[in-house]
Amino acid sequence: MSKYVALNNDTALSYVQELGQFFPANAELSCYEFGDGNLNLVFRIQDTENRSVILKQALPYARCVGESWPLTLDRARIEASVLKKHGDVCPEHTAQVLHHNSELAVTILEDLGDMAILRGELNQGNTFKYLGTHVATYLARTSFFYSDFYLSAAEKKALVQEFTNPELCSITEDLFFDDPYRVNERNNYPQALEDQVSLLRDNQALLINIAQLKSKFFSSPQTLLHGDVHTGSVFVSEKDTKFIDPEFGFFGPIGFDLGSFIGNLLLNYCAQNGRVTEAPKRRDLHSYLLNTISICLQTFEQQWLTLARTHTNDLSFQAPGYAEQFLQAVLQDTMGYCGTELIRRTIGLAHVTDIDEIEDDVKRLAVQKQTLLLGEQLILNAKSCHSTDDFYQLIISFVH
Amino acid sequence: MSKYVALNNDTALSYVQELGQFFPANAELSCYEFGDGNLNLVFRIQDTENRSVILKQALPYARCVGESWPLTLDRARIEASVLKKHGDVCPEHTAQVLHHNSELAVTILEDLGDMAILRGELNQGNTFKYLGTHVATYLARTSFFYSDFYLSAAEKKALVQEFTNPELCSITEDLFFDDPYRVNERNNYPQALEDQVSLLRDNQALLINIAQLKSKFFSSPQTLLHGDVHTGSVFVSEKDTKFIDPEFGFFGPIGFDLGSFIGNLLLNYCAQNGRVTEAPKRRDLHSYLLNTISICLQTFEQQWLTLARTHTNDLSFQAPGYAEQFLQAVLQDTMGYCGTELIRRTIGLAHVTDIDEIEDDVKRLAVQKQTLLLGEQLILNAKSCHSTDDFYQLIISFVH
């Protein structure tokens, strides 16, 4: 890493120019930095003809905290490599990597600037017809093709080594499974939630479930996960859906990505109670979000089982009924991880704007109480569900 | 690996002599090769004063098949490293590594020549009072101290990478989970077993369980396993028990080692029906073997839960009741893997002398029918067991 240096607008522009492959030789380029994330610099380099690329550079510390929180630059290699691997099996929903330089921790990506980040769109009440199907397709294809069903054991073991990501996994381990369930200065919630939080921390059945979910996060390398699926990691347009930012990628339990996504839709669902005052509009949004969850679960299941039926290479895994049992356990994990996402986004370090932007304290608190309760109930009831419909009914029973 | 060369008696002796640390400078050394295993050369180097060491060298092919079956020399590094890691937490039951050279795939070990290999002893009807306790202690300590309960996530991930062992795992995957359940030229069983084997291969519930056990073998890196625990990998004396030969070591499901060991005791149990004609002697051996299994299961559970209570570093895993739930799943895996060991040793490539040495065809066939049935039933019923006593009763119900 001796050559590493953080880029600025000028050096980022020069870097792209010198590669010489993205713009005509005589193009007049401009560059600006617009990263709003926590960990990276993000530049847009464009010419006067509306051509553009994105240059993303990892910083050797967490940008949101500062240089006091050092963070491995290896995450840039992981991120670019996950995008390439996911792009190999689901190019239609994966942002395209155009170039990667591990020493500089620089990745050049296609510019998705004509699309928008899903979280902001949902917060504005905008909906996307194909969202559930597209996300399910991305998660079904990426999770299947990097699982033991498809890869040889040797290929899989080599990939598990390549995508070992201890530093970023450690952040997830802390934020999802530890902090919310004990007193920790990183937690962030209003005093008025304290009673509910205390009850949650005293719920022994819940804590056993949390330990089981954490154990699977540690030691269940089922597939190459995105690792940070939330509505801020998804670009959307009317017709397209693209995933970005898999720097938390590693081999983990399939339900983690799907559960995180559904958790984010449920966070938005609850948040709409505090955001939208007109009942019909709120009803429409609620209906859209639940429908999207239903489509997402069903499409994921259908596509996964179809892939298992047609593309399972492992002979033992071809046993009739095995894929269905495997997927049932994945769906139970999904509900559990969905619950942890709801809880940690409500009382942990990293919140969502869906809720935090609600200005009225009383309304925001009501939303937080709902997300916390919903998270807890999903975790406690996950194992009594045996089908996507069971899951959907479970969700419905707690949000209606 | 450019320096690798297979040793002979003379070069093995010189190698040890040049290290200069095991014998006095003027010692008169002799050396002979006595490896009866399938994959390695094993030399004993001794002086005239009864001092000796064992030099083990991996060959770049499987010795039992010949140079046509190449096999990674990296297994020597794995074996020596597992012995060191297991020796760190359970020195009393792990053969001691005195020296290792990865380039030559050479390991020098303490000489356990005053002890005997367990399989031969059991075949001769000899019993060892402390066997169950010692094996349970070895498996409880090694499996706990390399699990997520004790290691930090970063330490564990680094060890999982270090002990990635694709070639030798692949042998287990084939021999335990694939070959016995389909037609394969490597399988080896008498024509008279064909009907029972066919029924087994048509048992859909069994095949789903086999797929689940294989899936955990692939993707459940719970701890650093020995990976090849059978009664030929254990040295015993009246007072001591020592494990050798963990070249199949890798991070896998805890139940695999324990299940393999119990499976080998049950193979011997069934074999005694064909080996010992005097009923009282056979009853004594049967009683000893069942008692040893009972002691092993109970001691393993007690020690593991005590370690979990006193040495769990992970905060989430300290949740009351979690270790008990984790261990129940481990014991269910144990029964399943125990069943796969019984089946693969009966109809797969690698048999056990316990059974194969029975000269009477009718008696041997009766034993094989019993081990096959017992294996199948253990796999099918594992998940209905919730305690070590349930397991013990399940075993009893099929062998009595």
JSON list of N, CA, C and O in Angstrom, two decimals, chain B residues 108-144:
[
{"chain": "B", "resi": 108, "resn": "ILE", "atom": "N", "xyz": [8.41, -34.44, 12.79]},
{"chain": "B", "resi": 108, "resn": "ILE", "atom": "CA", "xyz": [8.99, -35.34, 13.78]},
{"chain": "B", "resi": 108, "resn": "ILE", "atom": "C", "xyz": [8.12, -35.27, 15.04]},
{"chain": "B", "resi": 108, "resn": "ILE", "atom": "O", "xyz": [7.78, -34.19, 15.53]},
{"chain": "B", "resi": 109, "resn": "LEU", "atom": "N", "xyz": [7.73, -36.47, 15.49]},
{"chain": "B", "resi": 109, "resn": "LEU", "atom": "CA", "xyz": [6.77, -36.60, 16.59]},
{"chain": "B", "resi": 109, "resn": "LEU", "atom": "C", "xyz": [7.36, -37.40, 17.72]},
{"chain": "B", "resi": 109, "resn": "LEU", "atom": "O", "xyz": [8.25, -38.24, 17.50]},
{"chain": "B", "resi": 110, "resn": "GLU", "atom": "N", "xyz": [6.82, -37.20, 18.92]},
{"chain": "B", "resi": 110, "resn": "GLU", "atom": "CA", "xyz": [7.17, -38.10, 20.02]},
{"chain": "B", "resi": 110, "resn": "GLU", "atom": "C", "xyz": [6.81, -39.53, 19.62]},
{"chain": "B", "resi": 110, "resn": "GLU", "atom": "O", "xyz": [5.84, -39.76, 18.90]},
{"chain": "B", "resi": 111, "resn": "ASP", "atom": "N", "xyz": [7.60, -40.47, 20.06]},
{"chain": "B", "resi": 111, "resn": "ASP", "atom": "CA", "xyz": [7.34, -41.88, 19.77]},
{"chain": "B", "resi": 111, "resn": "ASP", "atom": "C", "xyz": [6.36, -42.43, 20.81]},
{"chain": "B", "resi": 111, "resn": "ASP", "atom": "O", "xyz": [6.66, -42.44, 22.01]},
{"chain": "B", "resi": 112, "resn": "LEU", "atom": "N", "xyz": [5.20, -42.86, 20.34]},
{"chain": "B", "resi": 112, "resn": "LEU", "atom": "CA", "xyz": [4.19, -43.44, 21.24]},
{"chain": "B", "resi": 112, "resn": "LEU", "atom": "C", "xyz": [4.21, -44.96, 21.18]},
{"chain": "B", "resi": 112, "resn": "LEU", "atom": "O", "xyz": [3.21, -45.63, 21.43]},
{"chain": "B", "resi": 113, "resn": "GLY", "atom": "N", "xyz": [5.40, -45.50, 20.83]},
{"chain": "B", "resi": 113, "resn": "GLY", "atom": "CA", "xyz": [5.53, -46.94, 20.60]},
{"chain": "B", "resi": 113, "resn": "GLY", "atom": "C", "xyz": [5.22, -47.80, 21.81]},
{"chain": "B", "resi": 113, "resn": "GLY", "atom": "O", "xyz": [4.97, -49.00, 21.66]},
{"chain": "B", "resi": 114, "resn": "ASP", "atom": "N", "xyz": [5.21, -47.21, 23.00]},
{"chain": "B", "resi": 114, "resn": "ASP", "atom": "CA", "xyz": [4.83, -48.02, 24.18]},
{"chain": "B", "resi": 114, "resn": "ASP", "atom": "C", "xyz": [3.31, -48.07, 24.33]},
{"chain": "B", "resi": 114, "resn": "ASP", "atom": "O", "xyz": [2.80, -48.74, 25.22]},
{"chain": "B", "resi": 115, "resn": "MET", "atom": "N", "xyz": [2.61, -47.34, 23.46]},
{"chain": "B", "resi": 115, "resn": "MET", "atom": "CA", "xyz": [1.15, -47.43, 23.46]},
{"chain": "B", "resi": 115, "resn": "MET", "atom": "C", "xyz": [0.74, -48.25, 22.22]},
{"chain": "B", "resi": 115, "resn": "MET", "atom": "O", "xyz": [1.59, -48.65, 21.43]},
{"chain": "B", "resi": 116, "resn": "ALA", "atom": "N", "xyz": [-0.55, -48.49, 22.08]},
{"chain": "B", "resi": 116, "resn": "ALA", "atom": "CA", "xyz": [-1.01, -49.30, 20.94]},
{"chain": "B", "resi": 116, "resn": "ALA", "atom": "C", "xyz": [-2.18, -48.61, 20.26]},
{"chain": "B", "resi": 116, "resn": "ALA", "atom": "O", "xyz": [-2.89, -47.80, 20.87]},
{"chain": "B", "resi": 117, "resn": "ILE", "atom": "N", "xyz": [-2.36, -48.95, 18.99]},
{"chain": "B", "resi": 117, "resn": "ILE", "atom": "CA", "xyz": [-3.49, -48.38, 18.25]},
{"chain": "B", "resi": 117, "resn": "ILE", "atom": "C", "xyz": [-4.80, -49.01, 18.76]},
{"chain": "B", "resi": 117, "resn": "ILE", "atom": "O", "xyz": [-4.90, -50.22, 18.89]},
{"chain": "B", "resi": 118, "resn": "LEU", "atom": "N", "xyz": [-5.77, -48.13, 19.03]},
{"chain": "B", "resi": 118, "resn": "LEU", "atom": "CA", "xyz": [-7.01, -48.58, 19.67]},
{"chain": "B", "resi": 118, "resn": "LEU", "atom": "C", "xyz": [-7.73, -49.66, 18.86]},
{"chain": "B", "resi": 118, "resn": "LEU", "atom": "O", "xyz": [-8.23, -50.63, 19.44]},
{"chain": "B", "resi": 119, "resn": "ARG", "atom": "N", "xyz": [-7.78, -49.53, 17.55]},
{"chain": "B", "resi": 119, "resn": "ARG", "atom": "CA", "xyz": [-8.57, -50.48, 16.76]},
{"chain": "B", "resi": 119, "resn": "ARG", "atom": "C", "xyz": [-8.10, -51.92, 16.98]},
{"chain": "B", "resi": 119, "resn": "ARG", "atom": "O", "xyz": [-8.90, -52.82, 17.24]},
{"chain": "B", "resi": 120, "resn": "GLY", "atom": "N", "xyz": [-6.78, -52.10, 16.90]},
{"chain": "B", "resi": 120, "resn": "GLY", "atom": "CA", "xyz": [-6.24, -53.45, 17.10]},
{"chain": "B", "resi": 120, "resn": "GLY", "atom": "C", "xyz": [-6.55, -53.99, 18.49]},
{"chain": "B", "resi": 120, "resn": "GLY", "atom": "O", "xyz": [-6.89, -55.16, 18.65]},
{"chain": "B", "resi": 121, "resn": "GLU", "atom": "N", "xyz": [-6.47, -53.11, 19.47]},
{"chain": "B", "resi": 121, "resn": "GLU", "atom": "CA", "xyz": [-6.75, -53.54, 20.84]},
{"chain": "B", "resi": 121, "resn": "GLU", "atom": "C", "xyz": [-8.21, -53.97, 21.00]},
{"chain": "B", "resi": 121, "resn": "GLU", "atom": "O", "xyz": [-8.50, -55.00, 21.60]},
{"chain": "B", "resi": 122, "resn": "LEU", "atom": "N", "xyz": [-9.11, -53.15, 20.48]},
{"chain": "B", "resi": 122, "resn": "LEU", "atom": "CA", "xyz": [-10.53, -53.52, 20.58]},
{"chain": "B", "resi": 122, "resn": "LEU", "atom": "C", "xyz": [-10.81, -54.82, 19.82]},
{"chain": "B", "resi": 122, "resn": "LEU", "atom": "O", "xyz": [-11.58, -55.67, 20.28]},
{"chain": "B", "resi": 123, "resn": "ASN", "atom": "N", "xyz": [-10.15, -54.97, 18.67]},
{"chain": "B", "resi": 123, "resn": "ASN", "atom": "CA", "xyz": [-10.34, -56.21, 17.91]},
{"chain": "B", "resi": 123, "resn": "ASN", "atom": "C", "xyz": [-9.89, -57.42, 18.70]},
{"chain": "B", "resi": 123, "resn": "ASN", "atom": "O", "xyz": [-10.43, -58.52, 18.54]},
{"chain": "B", "resi": 124, "resn": "GLN", "atom": "N", "xyz": [-8.87, -57.23, 19.54]},
{"chain": "B", "resi": 124, "resn": "GLN", "atom": "CA", "xyz": [-8.40, -58.33, 20.37]},
{"chain": "B", "resi": 124, "resn": "GLN", "atom": "C", "xyz": [-9.19, -58.47, 21.68]},
{"chain": "B", "resi": 124, "resn": "GLN", "atom": "O", "xyz": [-8.88, -59.29, 22.53]},
{"chain": "B", "resi": 125, "resn": "GLY", "atom": "N", "xyz": [-10.19, -57.62, 21.83]},
{"chain": "B", "resi": 125, "resn": "GLY", "atom": "CA", "xyz": [-11.03, -57.71, 23.03]},
{"chain": "B", "resi": 125, "resn": "GLY", "atom": "C", "xyz": [-10.42, -57.02, 24.24]},
{"chain": "B", "resi": 125, "resn": "GLY", "atom": "O", "xyz": [-10.87, -57.24, 25.37]},
{"chain": "B", "resi": 126, "resn": "ASN", "atom": "N", "xyz": [-9.45, -56.16, 24.03]},
{"chain": "B", "resi": 126, "resn": "ASN", "atom": "CA", "xyz": [-8.88, -55.42, 25.16]},
{"chain": "B", "resi": 126, "resn": "ASN", "atom": "C", "xyz": [-9.68, -54.14, 25.40]},
{"chain": "B", "resi": 126, "resn": "ASN", "atom": "O", "xyz": [-10.17, -53.51, 24.46]},
{"chain": "B", "resi": 127, "resn": "THR", "atom": "N", "xyz": [-9.78, -53.75, 26.65]},
{"chain": "B", "resi": 127, "resn": "THR", "atom": "CA", "xyz": [-10.58, -52.57, 26.99]},
{"chain": "B", "resi": 127, "resn": "THR", "atom": "C", "xyz": [-9.74, -51.57, 27.77]},
{"chain": "B", "resi": 127, "resn": "THR", "atom": "O", "xyz": [-8.73, -51.93, 28.38]},
{"chain": "B", "resi": 128, "resn": "PHE", "atom": "N", "xyz": [-10.19, -50.33, 27.75]},
{"chain": "B", "resi": 128, "resn": "PHE", "atom": "CA", "xyz": [-9.43, -49.22, 28.36]},
{"chain": "B", "resi": 128, "resn": "PHE", "atom": "C", "xyz": [-10.39, -48.35, 29.15]},
{"chain": "B", "resi": 128, "resn": "PHE", "atom": "O", "xyz": [-11.25, -47.68, 28.60]},
{"chain": "B", "resi": 129, "resn": "LYS", "atom": "N", "xyz": [-10.17, -48.40, 30.45]},
{"chain": "B", "resi": 129, "resn": "LYS", "atom": "CA", "xyz": [-11.08, -47.80, 31.41]},
{"chain": "B", "resi": 129, "resn": "LYS", "atom": "C", "xyz": [-11.35, -46.32, 31.13]},
{"chain": "B", "resi": 129, "resn": "LYS", "atom": "O", "xyz": [-12.46, -45.83, 31.29]},
{"chain": "B", "resi": 130, "resn": "TYR", "atom": "N", "xyz": [-10.30, -45.58, 30.76]},
{"chain": "B", "resi": 130, "resn": "TYR", "atom": "CA", "xyz": [-10.44, -44.12, 30.67]},
{"chain": "B", "resi": 130, "resn": "TYR", "atom": "C", "xyz": [-10.75, -43.63, 29.25]},
{"chain": "B", "resi": 130, "resn": "TYR", "atom": "O", "xyz": [-10.79, -42.43, 29.00]},
{"chain": "B", "resi": 131, "resn": "LEU", "atom": "N", "xyz": [-10.93, -44.58, 28.33]},
{"chain": "B", "resi": 131, "resn": "LEU", "atom": "CA", "xyz": [-11.07, -44.19, 26.92]},
{"chain": "B", "resi": 131, "resn": "LEU", "atom": "C", "xyz": [-12.17, -43.15, 26.70]},
{"chain": "B", "resi": 131, "resn": "LEU", "atom": "O", "xyz": [-11.94, -42.11, 26.07]},
{"chain": "B", "resi": 132, "resn": "GLY", "atom": "N", "xyz": [-13.37, -43.42, 27.21]},
{"chain": "B", "resi": 132, "resn": "GLY", "atom": "CA", "xyz": [-14.49, -42.51, 26.97]},
{"chain": "B", "resi": 132, "resn": "GLY", "atom": "C", "xyz": [-14.24, -41.13, 27.53]},
{"chain": "B", "resi": 132, "resn": "GLY", "atom": "O", "xyz": [-14.49, -40.10, 26.87]},
{"chain": "B", "resi": 133, "resn": "THR", "atom": "N", "xyz": [-13.70, -41.07, 28.74]},
{"chain": "B", "resi": 133, "resn": "THR", "atom": "CA", "xyz": [-13.41, -39.77, 29.36]},
{"chain": "B", "resi": 133, "resn": "THR", "atom": "C", "xyz": [-12.33, -39.03, 28.61]},
{"chain": "B", "resi": 133, "resn": "THR", "atom": "O", "xyz": [-12.43, -37.82, 28.38]},
{"chain": "B", "resi": 134, "resn": "HIS", "atom": "N", "xyz": [-11.28, -39.75, 28.22]},
{"chain": "B", "resi": 134, "resn": "HIS", "atom": "CA", "xyz": [-10.16, -39.09, 27.54]},
{"chain": "B", "resi": 134, "resn": "HIS", "atom": "C", "xyz": [-10.57, -38.54, 26.18]},
{"chain": "B", "resi": 134, "resn": "HIS", "atom": "O", "xyz": [-10.22, -37.41, 25.83]},
{"chain": "B", "resi": 135, "resn": "VAL", "atom": "N", "xyz": [-11.29, -39.36, 25.41]},
{"chain": "B", "resi": 135, "resn": "VAL", "atom": "CA", "xyz": [-11.70, -38.90, 24.08]},
{"chain": "B", "resi": 135, "resn": "VAL", "atom": "C", "xyz": [-12.65, -37.71, 24.22]},
{"chain": "B", "resi": 135, "resn": "VAL", "atom": "O", "xyz": [-12.54, -36.71, 23.49]},
{"chain": "B", "resi": 136, "resn": "ALA", "atom": "N", "xyz": [-13.57, -37.80, 25.17]},
{"chain": "B", "resi": 136, "resn": "ALA", "atom": "CA", "xyz": [-14.50, -36.69, 25.40]},
{"chain": "B", "resi": 136, "resn": "ALA", "atom": "C", "xyz": [-13.74, -35.42, 25.79]},
{"chain": "B", "resi": 136, "resn": "ALA", "atom": "O", "xyz": [-14.07, -34.32, 25.33]},
{"chain": "B", "resi": 137, "resn": "THR", "atom": "N", "xyz": [-12.72, -35.56, 26.62]},
{"chain": "B", "resi": 137, "resn": "THR", "atom": "CA", "xyz": [-11.93, -34.41, 27.04]},
{"chain": "B", "resi": 137, "resn": "THR", "atom": "C", "xyz": [-11.22, -33.78, 25.84]},
{"chain": "B", "resi": 137, "resn": "THR", "atom": "O", "xyz": [-11.24, -32.55, 25.65]},
{"chain": "B", "resi": 138, "resn": "TYR", "atom": "N", "xyz": [-10.60, -34.63, 25.03]},
{"chain": "B", "resi": 138, "resn": "TYR", "atom": "CA", "xyz": [-9.91, -34.13, 23.82]},
{"chain": "B", "resi": 138, "resn": "TYR", "atom": "C", "xyz": [-10.90, -33.39, 22.91]},
{"chain": "B", "resi": 138, "resn": "TYR", "atom": "O", "xyz": [-10.62, -32.27, 22.47]},
{"chain": "B", "resi": 139, "resn": "LEU", "atom": "N", "xyz": [-12.04, -34.01, 22.65]},
{"chain": "B", "resi": 139, "resn": "LEU", "atom": "CA", "xyz": [-12.99, -33.40, 21.70]},
{"chain": "B", "resi": 139, "resn": "LEU", "atom": "C", "xyz": [-13.67, -32.17, 22.30]},
{"chain": "B", "resi": 139, "resn": "LEU", "atom": "O", "xyz": [-13.92, -31.19, 21.58]},
{"chain": "B", "resi": 140, "resn": "ALA", "atom": "N", "xyz": [-13.96, -32.19, 23.59]},
{"chain": "B", "resi": 140, "resn": "ALA", "atom": "CA", "xyz": [-14.59, -31.01, 24.21]},
{"chain": "B", "resi": 140, "resn": "ALA", "atom": "C", "xyz": [-13.63, -29.83, 24.20]},
{"chain": "B", "resi": 140, "resn": "ALA", "atom": "O", "xyz": [-13.99, -28.71, 23.81]},
{"chain": "B", "resi": 141, "resn": "ARG", "atom": "N", "xyz": [-12.39, -30.07, 24.60]},
{"chain": "B", "resi": 141, "resn": "ARG", "atom": "CA", "xyz": [-11.44, -28.95, 24.71]},
{"chain": "B", "resi": 141, "resn": "ARG", "atom": "C", "xyz": [-11.05, -28.42, 23.33]},
{"chain": "B", "resi": 141, "resn": "ARG", "atom": "O", "xyz": [-11.03, -27.20, 23.10]},
{"chain": "B", "resi": 142, "resn": "THR", "atom": "N", "xyz": [-10.71, -29.31, 22.41]},
{"chain": "B", "resi": 142, "resn": "THR", "atom": "CA", "xyz": [-10.28, -28.83, 21.09]},
{"chain": "B", "resi": 142, "resn": "THR", "atom": "C", "xyz": [-11.45, -28.14, 20.38]},
{"chain": "B", "resi": 142, "resn": "THR", "atom": "O", "xyz": [-11.26, -27.11, 19.73]},
{"chain": "B", "resi": 143, "resn": "SER", "atom": "N", "xyz": [-12.66, -28.69, 20.53]},
{"chain": "B", "resi": 143, "resn": "SER", "atom": "CA", "xyz": [-13.77, -28.07, 19.79]},
{"chain": "B", "resi": 143, "resn": "SER", "atom": "C", "xyz": [-14.20, -26.76, 20.44]},
{"chain": "B", "resi": 143, "resn": "SER", "atom": "O", "xyz": [-14.61, -25.84, 19.74]},
{"chain": "B", "resi": 144, "resn": "PHE", "atom": "N", "xyz": [-14.12, -26.66, 21.75]},
{"chain": "B", "resi": 144, "resn": "PHE", "atom": "CA", "xyz": [-14.53, -25.41, 22.38]},
{"chain": "B", "resi": 144, "resn": "PHE", "atom": "C", "xyz": [-13.53, -24.28, 22.11]},
{"chain": "B", "resi": 144, "resn": "PHE", "atom": "O", "xyz": [-13.91, -23.16, 21.72]}
]
